[in-house]
CSV table of C-alpha atoms and ligand atoms in Angstrom, one decimal:
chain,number,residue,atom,x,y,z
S,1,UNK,CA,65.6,109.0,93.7
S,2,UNK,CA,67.6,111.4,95.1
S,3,UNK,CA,66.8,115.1,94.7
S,4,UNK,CA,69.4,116.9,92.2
S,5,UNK,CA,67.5,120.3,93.8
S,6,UNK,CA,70.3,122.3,95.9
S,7,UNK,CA,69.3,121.8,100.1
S,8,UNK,CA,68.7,125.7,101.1
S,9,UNK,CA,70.4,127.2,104.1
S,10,UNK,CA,68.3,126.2,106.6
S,11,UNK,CA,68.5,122.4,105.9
S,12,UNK,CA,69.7,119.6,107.8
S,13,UNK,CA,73.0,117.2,107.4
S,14,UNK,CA,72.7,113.8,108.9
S,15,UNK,CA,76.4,112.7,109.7
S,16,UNK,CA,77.0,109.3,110.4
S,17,UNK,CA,79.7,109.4,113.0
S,18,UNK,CA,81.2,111.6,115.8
S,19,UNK,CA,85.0,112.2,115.7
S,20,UNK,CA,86.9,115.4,114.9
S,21,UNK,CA,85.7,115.0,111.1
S,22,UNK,CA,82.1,114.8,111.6
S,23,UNK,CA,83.0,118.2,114.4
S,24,UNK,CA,84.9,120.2,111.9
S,25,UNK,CA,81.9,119.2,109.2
S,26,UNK,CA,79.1,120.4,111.4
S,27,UNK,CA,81.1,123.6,112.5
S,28,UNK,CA,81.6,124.9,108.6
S,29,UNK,CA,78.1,123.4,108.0
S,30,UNK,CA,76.6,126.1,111.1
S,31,UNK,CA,78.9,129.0,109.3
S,32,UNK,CA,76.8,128.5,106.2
S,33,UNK,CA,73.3,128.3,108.0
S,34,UNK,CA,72.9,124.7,108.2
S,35,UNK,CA,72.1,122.3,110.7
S,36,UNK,CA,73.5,118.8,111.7
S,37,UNK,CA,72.4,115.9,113.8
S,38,UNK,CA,75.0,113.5,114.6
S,39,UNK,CA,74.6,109.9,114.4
S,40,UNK,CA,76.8,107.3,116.8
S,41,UNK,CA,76.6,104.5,118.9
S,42,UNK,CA,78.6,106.4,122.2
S,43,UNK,CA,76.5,109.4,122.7
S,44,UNK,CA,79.6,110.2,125.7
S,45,UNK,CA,82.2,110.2,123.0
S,46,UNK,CA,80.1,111.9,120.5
S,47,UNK,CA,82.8,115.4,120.0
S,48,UNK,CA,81.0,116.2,116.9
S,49,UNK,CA,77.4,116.3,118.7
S,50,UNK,CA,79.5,119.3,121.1
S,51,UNK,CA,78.8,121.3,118.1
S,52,UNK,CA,75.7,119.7,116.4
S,53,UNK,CA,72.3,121.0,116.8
S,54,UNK,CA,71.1,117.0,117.7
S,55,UNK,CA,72.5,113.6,118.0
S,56,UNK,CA,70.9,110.0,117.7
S,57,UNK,CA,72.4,107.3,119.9
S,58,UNK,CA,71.9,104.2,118.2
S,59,UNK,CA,73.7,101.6,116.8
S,60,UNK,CA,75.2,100.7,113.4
S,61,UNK,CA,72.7,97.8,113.0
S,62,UNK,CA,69.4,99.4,114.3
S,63,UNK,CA,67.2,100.0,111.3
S,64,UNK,CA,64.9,101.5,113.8
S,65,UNK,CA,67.5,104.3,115.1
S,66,UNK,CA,68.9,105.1,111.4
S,67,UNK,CA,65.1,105.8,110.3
S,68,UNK,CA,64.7,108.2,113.2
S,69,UNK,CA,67.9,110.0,112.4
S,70,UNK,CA,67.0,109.8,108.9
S,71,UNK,CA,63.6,111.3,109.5
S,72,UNK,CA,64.9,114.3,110.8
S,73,UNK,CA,67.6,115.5,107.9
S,74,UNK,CA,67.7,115.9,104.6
S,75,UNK,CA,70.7,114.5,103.3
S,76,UNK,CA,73.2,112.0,104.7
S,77,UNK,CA,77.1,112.2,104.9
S,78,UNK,CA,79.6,109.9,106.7
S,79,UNK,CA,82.8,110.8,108.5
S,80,UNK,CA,84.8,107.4,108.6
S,81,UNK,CA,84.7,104.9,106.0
S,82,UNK,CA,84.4,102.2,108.3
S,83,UNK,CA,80.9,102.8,108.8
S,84,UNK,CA,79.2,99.6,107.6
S,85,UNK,CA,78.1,99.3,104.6
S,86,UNK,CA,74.4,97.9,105.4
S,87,UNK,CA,74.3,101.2,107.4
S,88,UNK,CA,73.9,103.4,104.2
S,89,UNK,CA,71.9,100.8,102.4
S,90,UNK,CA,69.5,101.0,105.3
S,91,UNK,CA,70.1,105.0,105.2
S,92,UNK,CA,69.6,105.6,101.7
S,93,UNK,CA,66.2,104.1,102.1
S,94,UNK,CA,65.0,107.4,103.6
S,95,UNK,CA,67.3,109.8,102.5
S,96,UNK,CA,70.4,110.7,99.6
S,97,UNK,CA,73.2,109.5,101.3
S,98,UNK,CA,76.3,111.3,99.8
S,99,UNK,CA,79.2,110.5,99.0
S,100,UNK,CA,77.2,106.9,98.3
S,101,UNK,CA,77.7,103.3,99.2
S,102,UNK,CA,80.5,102.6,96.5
S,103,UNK,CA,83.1,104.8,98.0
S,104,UNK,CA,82.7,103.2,101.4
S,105,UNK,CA,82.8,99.4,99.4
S,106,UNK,CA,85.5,99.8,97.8
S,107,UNK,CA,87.4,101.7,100.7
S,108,UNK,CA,86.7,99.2,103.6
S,109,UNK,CA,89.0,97.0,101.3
S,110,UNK,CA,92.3,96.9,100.7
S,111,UNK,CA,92.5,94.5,97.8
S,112,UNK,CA,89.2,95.8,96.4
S,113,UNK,CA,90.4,99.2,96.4
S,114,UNK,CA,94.0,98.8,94.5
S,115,UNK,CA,91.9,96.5,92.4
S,116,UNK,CA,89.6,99.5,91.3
S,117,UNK,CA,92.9,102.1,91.1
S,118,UNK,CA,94.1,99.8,88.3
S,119,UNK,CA,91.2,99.4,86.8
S,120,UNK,CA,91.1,103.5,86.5
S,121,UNK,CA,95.1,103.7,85.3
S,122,UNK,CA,96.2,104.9,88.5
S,123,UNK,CA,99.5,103.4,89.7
S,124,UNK,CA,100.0,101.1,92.6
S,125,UNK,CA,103.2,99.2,94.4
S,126,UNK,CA,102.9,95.6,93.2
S,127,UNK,CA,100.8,93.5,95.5
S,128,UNK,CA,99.5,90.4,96.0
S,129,UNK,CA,96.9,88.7,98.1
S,130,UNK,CA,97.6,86.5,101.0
S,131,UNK,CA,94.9,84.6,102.0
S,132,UNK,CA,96.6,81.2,102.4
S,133,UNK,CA,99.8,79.2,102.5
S,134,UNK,CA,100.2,78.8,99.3
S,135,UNK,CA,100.2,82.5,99.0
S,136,UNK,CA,102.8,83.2,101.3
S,137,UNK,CA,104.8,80.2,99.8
S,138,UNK,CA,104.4,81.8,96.5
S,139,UNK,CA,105.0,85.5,97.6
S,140,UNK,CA,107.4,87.9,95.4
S,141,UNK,CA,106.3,91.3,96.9
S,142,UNK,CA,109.3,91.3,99.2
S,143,UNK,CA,110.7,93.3,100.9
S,144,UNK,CA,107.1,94.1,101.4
S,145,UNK,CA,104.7,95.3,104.2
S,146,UNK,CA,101.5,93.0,105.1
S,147,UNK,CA,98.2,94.6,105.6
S,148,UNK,CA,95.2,93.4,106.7
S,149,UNK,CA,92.5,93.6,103.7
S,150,UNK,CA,89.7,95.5,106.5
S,151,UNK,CA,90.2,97.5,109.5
S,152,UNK,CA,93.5,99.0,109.2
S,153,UNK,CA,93.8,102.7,109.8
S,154,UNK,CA,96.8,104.6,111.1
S,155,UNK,CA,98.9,101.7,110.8
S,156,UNK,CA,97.4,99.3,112.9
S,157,UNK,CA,97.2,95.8,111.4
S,158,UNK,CA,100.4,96.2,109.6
S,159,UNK,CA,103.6,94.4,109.6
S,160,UNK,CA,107.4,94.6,107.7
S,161,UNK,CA,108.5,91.7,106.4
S,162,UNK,CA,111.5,91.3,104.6
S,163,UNK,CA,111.6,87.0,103.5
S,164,UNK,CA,108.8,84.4,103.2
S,165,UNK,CA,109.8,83.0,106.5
S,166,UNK,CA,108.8,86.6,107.9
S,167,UNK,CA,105.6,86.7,106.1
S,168,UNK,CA,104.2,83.6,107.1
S,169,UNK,CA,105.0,84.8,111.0
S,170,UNK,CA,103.8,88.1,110.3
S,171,UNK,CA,100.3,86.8,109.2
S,172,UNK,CA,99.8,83.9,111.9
S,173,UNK,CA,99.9,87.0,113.9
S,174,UNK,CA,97.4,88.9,112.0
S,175,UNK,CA,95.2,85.8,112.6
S,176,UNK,CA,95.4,84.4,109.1
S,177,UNK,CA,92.9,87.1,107.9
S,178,UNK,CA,92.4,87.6,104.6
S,179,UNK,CA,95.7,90.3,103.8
S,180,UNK,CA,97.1,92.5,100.6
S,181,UNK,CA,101.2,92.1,100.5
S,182,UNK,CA,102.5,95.3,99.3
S,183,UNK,CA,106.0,96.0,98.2
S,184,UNK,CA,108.1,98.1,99.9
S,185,UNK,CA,108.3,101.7,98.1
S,186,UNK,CA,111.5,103.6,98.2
S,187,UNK,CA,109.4,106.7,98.2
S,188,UNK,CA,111.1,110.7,98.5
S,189,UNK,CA,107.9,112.0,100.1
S,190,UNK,CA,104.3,111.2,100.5
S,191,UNK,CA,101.7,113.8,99.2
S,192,UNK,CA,97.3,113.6,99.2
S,193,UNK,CA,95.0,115.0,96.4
S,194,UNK,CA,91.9,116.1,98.3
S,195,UNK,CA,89.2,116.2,95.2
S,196,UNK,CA,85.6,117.2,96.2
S,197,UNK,CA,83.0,116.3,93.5
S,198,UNK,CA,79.4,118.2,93.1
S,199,UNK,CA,76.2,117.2,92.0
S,200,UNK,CA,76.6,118.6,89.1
S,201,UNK,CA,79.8,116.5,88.5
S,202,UNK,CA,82.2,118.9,88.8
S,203,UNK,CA,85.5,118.8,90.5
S,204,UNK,CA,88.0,120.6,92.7
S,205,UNK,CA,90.9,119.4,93.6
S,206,UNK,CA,92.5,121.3,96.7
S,207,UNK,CA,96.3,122.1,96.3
S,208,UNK,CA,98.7,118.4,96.9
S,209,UNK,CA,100.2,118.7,100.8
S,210,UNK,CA,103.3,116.8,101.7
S,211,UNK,CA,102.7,114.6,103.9
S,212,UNK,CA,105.3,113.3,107.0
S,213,UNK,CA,104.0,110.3,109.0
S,214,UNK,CA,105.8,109.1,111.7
S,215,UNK,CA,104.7,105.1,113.1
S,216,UNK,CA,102.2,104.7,110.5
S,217,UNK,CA,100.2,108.0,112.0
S,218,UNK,CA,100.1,111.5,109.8
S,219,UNK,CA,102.3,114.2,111.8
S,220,UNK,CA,102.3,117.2,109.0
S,221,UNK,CA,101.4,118.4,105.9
S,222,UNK,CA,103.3,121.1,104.4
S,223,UNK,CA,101.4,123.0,101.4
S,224,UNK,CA,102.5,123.9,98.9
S,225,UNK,CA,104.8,120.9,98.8
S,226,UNK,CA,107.1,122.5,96.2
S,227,UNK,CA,107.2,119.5,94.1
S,228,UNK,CA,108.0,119.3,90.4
S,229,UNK,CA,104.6,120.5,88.4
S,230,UNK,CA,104.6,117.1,86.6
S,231,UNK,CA,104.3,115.2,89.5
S,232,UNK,CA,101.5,117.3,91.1
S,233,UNK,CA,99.9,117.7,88.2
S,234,UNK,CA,99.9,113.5,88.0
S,235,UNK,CA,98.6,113.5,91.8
S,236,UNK,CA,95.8,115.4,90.8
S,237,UNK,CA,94.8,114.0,87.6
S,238,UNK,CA,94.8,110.6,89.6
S,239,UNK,CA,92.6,112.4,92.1
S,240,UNK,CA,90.3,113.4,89.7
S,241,UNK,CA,89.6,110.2,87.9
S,242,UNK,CA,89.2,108.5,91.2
S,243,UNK,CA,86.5,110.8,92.5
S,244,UNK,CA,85.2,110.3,88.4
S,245,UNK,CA,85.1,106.7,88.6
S,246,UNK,CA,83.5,106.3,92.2
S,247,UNK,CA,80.9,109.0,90.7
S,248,UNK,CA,80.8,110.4,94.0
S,249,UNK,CA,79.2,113.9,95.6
S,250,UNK,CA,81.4,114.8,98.3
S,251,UNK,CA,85.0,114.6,98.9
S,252,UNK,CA,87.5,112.4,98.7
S,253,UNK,CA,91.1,112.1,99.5
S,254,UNK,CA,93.9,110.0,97.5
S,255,UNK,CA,97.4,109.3,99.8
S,256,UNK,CA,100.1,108.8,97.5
S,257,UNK,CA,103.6,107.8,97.6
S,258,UNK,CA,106.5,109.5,94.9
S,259,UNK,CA,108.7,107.3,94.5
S,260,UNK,CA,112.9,108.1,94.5
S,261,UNK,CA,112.5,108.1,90.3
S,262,UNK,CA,109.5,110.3,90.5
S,263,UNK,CA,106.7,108.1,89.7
S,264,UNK,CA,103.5,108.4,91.5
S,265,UNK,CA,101.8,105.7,93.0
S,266,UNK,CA,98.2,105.2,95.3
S,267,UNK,CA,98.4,104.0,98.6
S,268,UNK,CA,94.8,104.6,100.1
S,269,UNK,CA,92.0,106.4,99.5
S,270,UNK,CA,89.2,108.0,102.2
S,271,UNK,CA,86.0,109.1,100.9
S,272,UNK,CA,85.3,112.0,103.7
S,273,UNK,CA,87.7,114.5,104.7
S,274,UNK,CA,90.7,113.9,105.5
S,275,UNK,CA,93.7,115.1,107.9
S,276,UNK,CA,96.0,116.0,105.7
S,277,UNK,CA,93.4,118.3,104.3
S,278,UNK,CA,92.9,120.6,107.6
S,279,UNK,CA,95.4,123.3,106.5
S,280,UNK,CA,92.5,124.6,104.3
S,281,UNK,CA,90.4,125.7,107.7
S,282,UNK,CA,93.6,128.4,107.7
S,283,UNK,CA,95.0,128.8,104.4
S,284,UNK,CA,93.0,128.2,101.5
S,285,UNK,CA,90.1,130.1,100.2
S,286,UNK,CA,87.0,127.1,101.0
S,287,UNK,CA,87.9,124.5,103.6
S,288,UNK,CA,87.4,121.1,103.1
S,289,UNK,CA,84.5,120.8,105.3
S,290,UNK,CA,82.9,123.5,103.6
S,291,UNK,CA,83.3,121.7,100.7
S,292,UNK,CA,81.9,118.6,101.4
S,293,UNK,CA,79.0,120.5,102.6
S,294,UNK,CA,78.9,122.4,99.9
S,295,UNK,CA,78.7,119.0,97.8
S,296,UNK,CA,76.6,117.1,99.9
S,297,UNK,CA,74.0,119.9,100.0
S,298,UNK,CA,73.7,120.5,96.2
S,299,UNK,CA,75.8,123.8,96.6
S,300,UNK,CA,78.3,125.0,93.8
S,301,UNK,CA,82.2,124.1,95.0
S,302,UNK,CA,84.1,126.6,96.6
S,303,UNK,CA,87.4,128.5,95.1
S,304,UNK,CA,90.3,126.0,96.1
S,305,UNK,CA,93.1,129.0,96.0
S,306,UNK,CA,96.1,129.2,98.6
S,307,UNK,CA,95.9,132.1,100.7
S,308,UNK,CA,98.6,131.3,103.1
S,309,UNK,CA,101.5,129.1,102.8
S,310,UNK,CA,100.9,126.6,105.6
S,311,UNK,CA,101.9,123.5,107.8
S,312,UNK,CA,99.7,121.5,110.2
S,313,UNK,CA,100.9,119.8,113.1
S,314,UNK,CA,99.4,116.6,114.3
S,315,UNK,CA,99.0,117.2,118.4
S,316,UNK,CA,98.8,113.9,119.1
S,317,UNK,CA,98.6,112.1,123.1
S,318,UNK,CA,100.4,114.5,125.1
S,319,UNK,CA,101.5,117.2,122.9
S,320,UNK,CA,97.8,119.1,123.2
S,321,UNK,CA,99.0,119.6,126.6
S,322,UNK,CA,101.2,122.3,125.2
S,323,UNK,CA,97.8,123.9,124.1
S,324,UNK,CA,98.7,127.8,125.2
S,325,UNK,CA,102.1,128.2,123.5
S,326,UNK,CA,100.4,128.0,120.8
S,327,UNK,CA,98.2,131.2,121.3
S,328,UNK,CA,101.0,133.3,121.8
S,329,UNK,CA,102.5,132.5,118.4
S,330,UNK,CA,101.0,135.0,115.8
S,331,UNK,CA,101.4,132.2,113.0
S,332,UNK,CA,99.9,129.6,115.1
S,333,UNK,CA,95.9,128.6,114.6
S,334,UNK,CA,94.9,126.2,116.7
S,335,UNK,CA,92.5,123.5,117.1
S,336,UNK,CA,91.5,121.4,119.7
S,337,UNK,CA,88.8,118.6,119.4
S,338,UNK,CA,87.0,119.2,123.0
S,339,UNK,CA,88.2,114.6,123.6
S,340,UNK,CA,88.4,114.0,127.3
S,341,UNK,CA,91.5,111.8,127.8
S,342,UNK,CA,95.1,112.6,125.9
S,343,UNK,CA,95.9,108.5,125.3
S,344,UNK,CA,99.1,107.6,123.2
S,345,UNK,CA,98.2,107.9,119.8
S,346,UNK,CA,95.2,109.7,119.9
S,347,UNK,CA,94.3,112.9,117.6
S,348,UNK,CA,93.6,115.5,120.2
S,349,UNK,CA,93.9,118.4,118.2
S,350,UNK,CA,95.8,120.1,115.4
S,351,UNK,CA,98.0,123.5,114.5
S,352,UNK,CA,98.3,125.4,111.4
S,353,UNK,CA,101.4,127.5,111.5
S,354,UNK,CA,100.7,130.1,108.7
S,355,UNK,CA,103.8,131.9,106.8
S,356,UNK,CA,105.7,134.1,106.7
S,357,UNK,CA,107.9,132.6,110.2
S,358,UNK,CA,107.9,128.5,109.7
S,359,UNK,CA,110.6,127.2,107.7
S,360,UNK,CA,109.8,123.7,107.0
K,401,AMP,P1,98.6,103.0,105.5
K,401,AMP,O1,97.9,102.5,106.7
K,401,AMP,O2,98.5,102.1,104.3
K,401,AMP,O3,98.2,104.4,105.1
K,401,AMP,O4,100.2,103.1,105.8
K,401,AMP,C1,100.6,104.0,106.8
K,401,AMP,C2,102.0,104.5,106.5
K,401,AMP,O5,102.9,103.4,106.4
K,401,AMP,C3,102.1,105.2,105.1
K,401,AMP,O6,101.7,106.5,105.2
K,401,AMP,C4,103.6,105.0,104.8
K,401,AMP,O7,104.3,106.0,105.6
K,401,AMP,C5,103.9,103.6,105.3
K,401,AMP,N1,103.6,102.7,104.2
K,401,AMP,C6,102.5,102.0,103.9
K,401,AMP,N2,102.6,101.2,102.9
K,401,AMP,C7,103.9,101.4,102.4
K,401,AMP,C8,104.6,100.8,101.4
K,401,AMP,N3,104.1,99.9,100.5
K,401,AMP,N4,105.9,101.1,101.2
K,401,AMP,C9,106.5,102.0,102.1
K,401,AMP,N5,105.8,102.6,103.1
K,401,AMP,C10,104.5,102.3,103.3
């Protein structure tokens, strides 16, 4: 059973995983006194073991390397919800693993997971599953956009279609894997509730950013988002009853779409932190990594207050080239994620411009 004792300064956080999450995790964990030992299959790639006091190279199927790892921490965390899920089974053999298996179930999913939204009241777009030809002869969902039930992230295994006749191309191309059918939302923005839940059971939710993607991949959040209280106060309240009903410890973060006539709908959820939550390194009271750490390790939650009106930037590819501009703006924090090669697409880094000089 797993301990219900708070882990002291001092302890250890396995993290299973090595991007910029797992680095920003182990970096708030240090500022607090703790340890972590970073868990991946690359130990090259590995940006989170740059600022981890260990790392285990093994892989996701080696019972042998995940007892190691979990010999030498106390309490287990992940930092992409793709890890799989016989991973944390094996894991929580020798240690808590927290935010669970559950989260990481039902999030590696997509039909599962707007299954379970339902289930708790919180809105979706209609949907429907495509797993055959009768359900692309028989889809309604349309104009709609086809996504592929596991592995999509970033918008990668997507496609628009508008008829049938673009649906059943669109998933010969996706390999005739089993797929959700979403309808098209007419949405005014896009916003994330970032809830962290403790051991204890409570919960925190950070303040709802406004989110702008651009080709499926986040490029800013803007907090406050200067909504109508009514729908915020929705977002969160949906936020809330999902970290409730996956009866998690840790964080999780609900991506949402408001739609033209205000309602609020769920798109995704990730149980780790999340990118539209880094503002809160710069400009709230606790950031999200020292939240989750403050979860995973037992800790009471930290003060979710705005200090700082703020925006994050996405410096994505080639933009992180532009690195030193951004220390000669006085608004300007940035972070830069220590990845060797800029490639098109990938997260190299972010920046939180601060107020009182943005203007959104
Ligand atoms: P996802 O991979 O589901 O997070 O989708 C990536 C982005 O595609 C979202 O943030 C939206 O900008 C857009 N998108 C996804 N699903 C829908 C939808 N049903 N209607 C409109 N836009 C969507």
């Amino acid at each position: 059973m797993p301990s219900s004792k708070p882990l002291p300064p001092g302890s250890t956080i396995g993290i299973l995983g090595s991007g910029q999450l797992g680095r920003m995790t182990a970096l708030a964990a240090a500022r607090l006194g703790y340890r972590c030992i970073v868990y991946a299959p690359d130990a090259e790639g590995s940006i989170a073991a740059q600022v981890s006091a260990g790392h285990v190279q093994g892989a996701y199927d080696d019972a042998a390397a995940l007892a190691r790892f979990a010999a030498q921490v106390d309490v287990i965390t992940y930092e992409f919800e793709n890890v799989p899920e016989a991973a944390v089974t094996e894991c929580l053999r020798h240690r808590p693993v927290r935010p669970g298996v559950k989260p990481i179930h039902l999030a590696q999913h997509r039909l599962r997971e707007k299954e379970f939204f339902r289930s708790l009241g919180i809105g979706t777009a209609d949907y429907q599953p495509i797993a055959s030809d009768a359900d692309v002869a028989a889809a309604t969902a349309l104009p709609g956009i086809l996504k592929t039930c596991t592995e999509g992230y970033d918008g990668k295994g997507q496609a628009r279609v508008a008829t049938r006749a673009e649906l059943a191309a669109a998933w010969q191309k996706l390999g005739r894997r089993d797929c959700v059918l979403e309808a098209l939302v007419d949405f005014q923005g896009e916003i994330s509730a970032i809830v962290a839940r403790g051991l204890d059971s409570t919960t925190r939710c950070f303040p709802i950013g406004l989110n702008h993607h651009r080709d499926g991949i986040l490029r800013t959040t803007t907090v406050p988002s200067n909504l109508p209280a009514g729908i915020l106060a929705t977002a969160e309240r949906f936020g809330v009853e999902l970290a409730n009903g996956l009866e998690l410890v840790g964080l999780v973060a609900l991506e949402m779409f408001v739609t033209k006539d205000s309602r609020v709908l769920a798109n995704e959820m990730a149980p780790r932190p999340h990118n539209s939550g880094h503002w809160t390194i710069d400009a709230c009271a606790t950031s999200q990594f020292e939240q989750l750490v403050r979860a995973v390790c037992g800790l009471p939650l930290g003060s979710v207050d705005v200090l700082q009106a703020s925006r994050m930037e996405n410096l994505i590819g080639d933009e992180a080239a532009d690195w030193q501009r951004y220390l000669i703006d006085p608004t300007a924090h940035l972070h830069l994620y220590g990845k060797g090669t800029a490639r098109p697409g990938r997260k190299m880094g972010h920046v939180t411009f601060v107020t009182p000089t943005w203007s959104a």
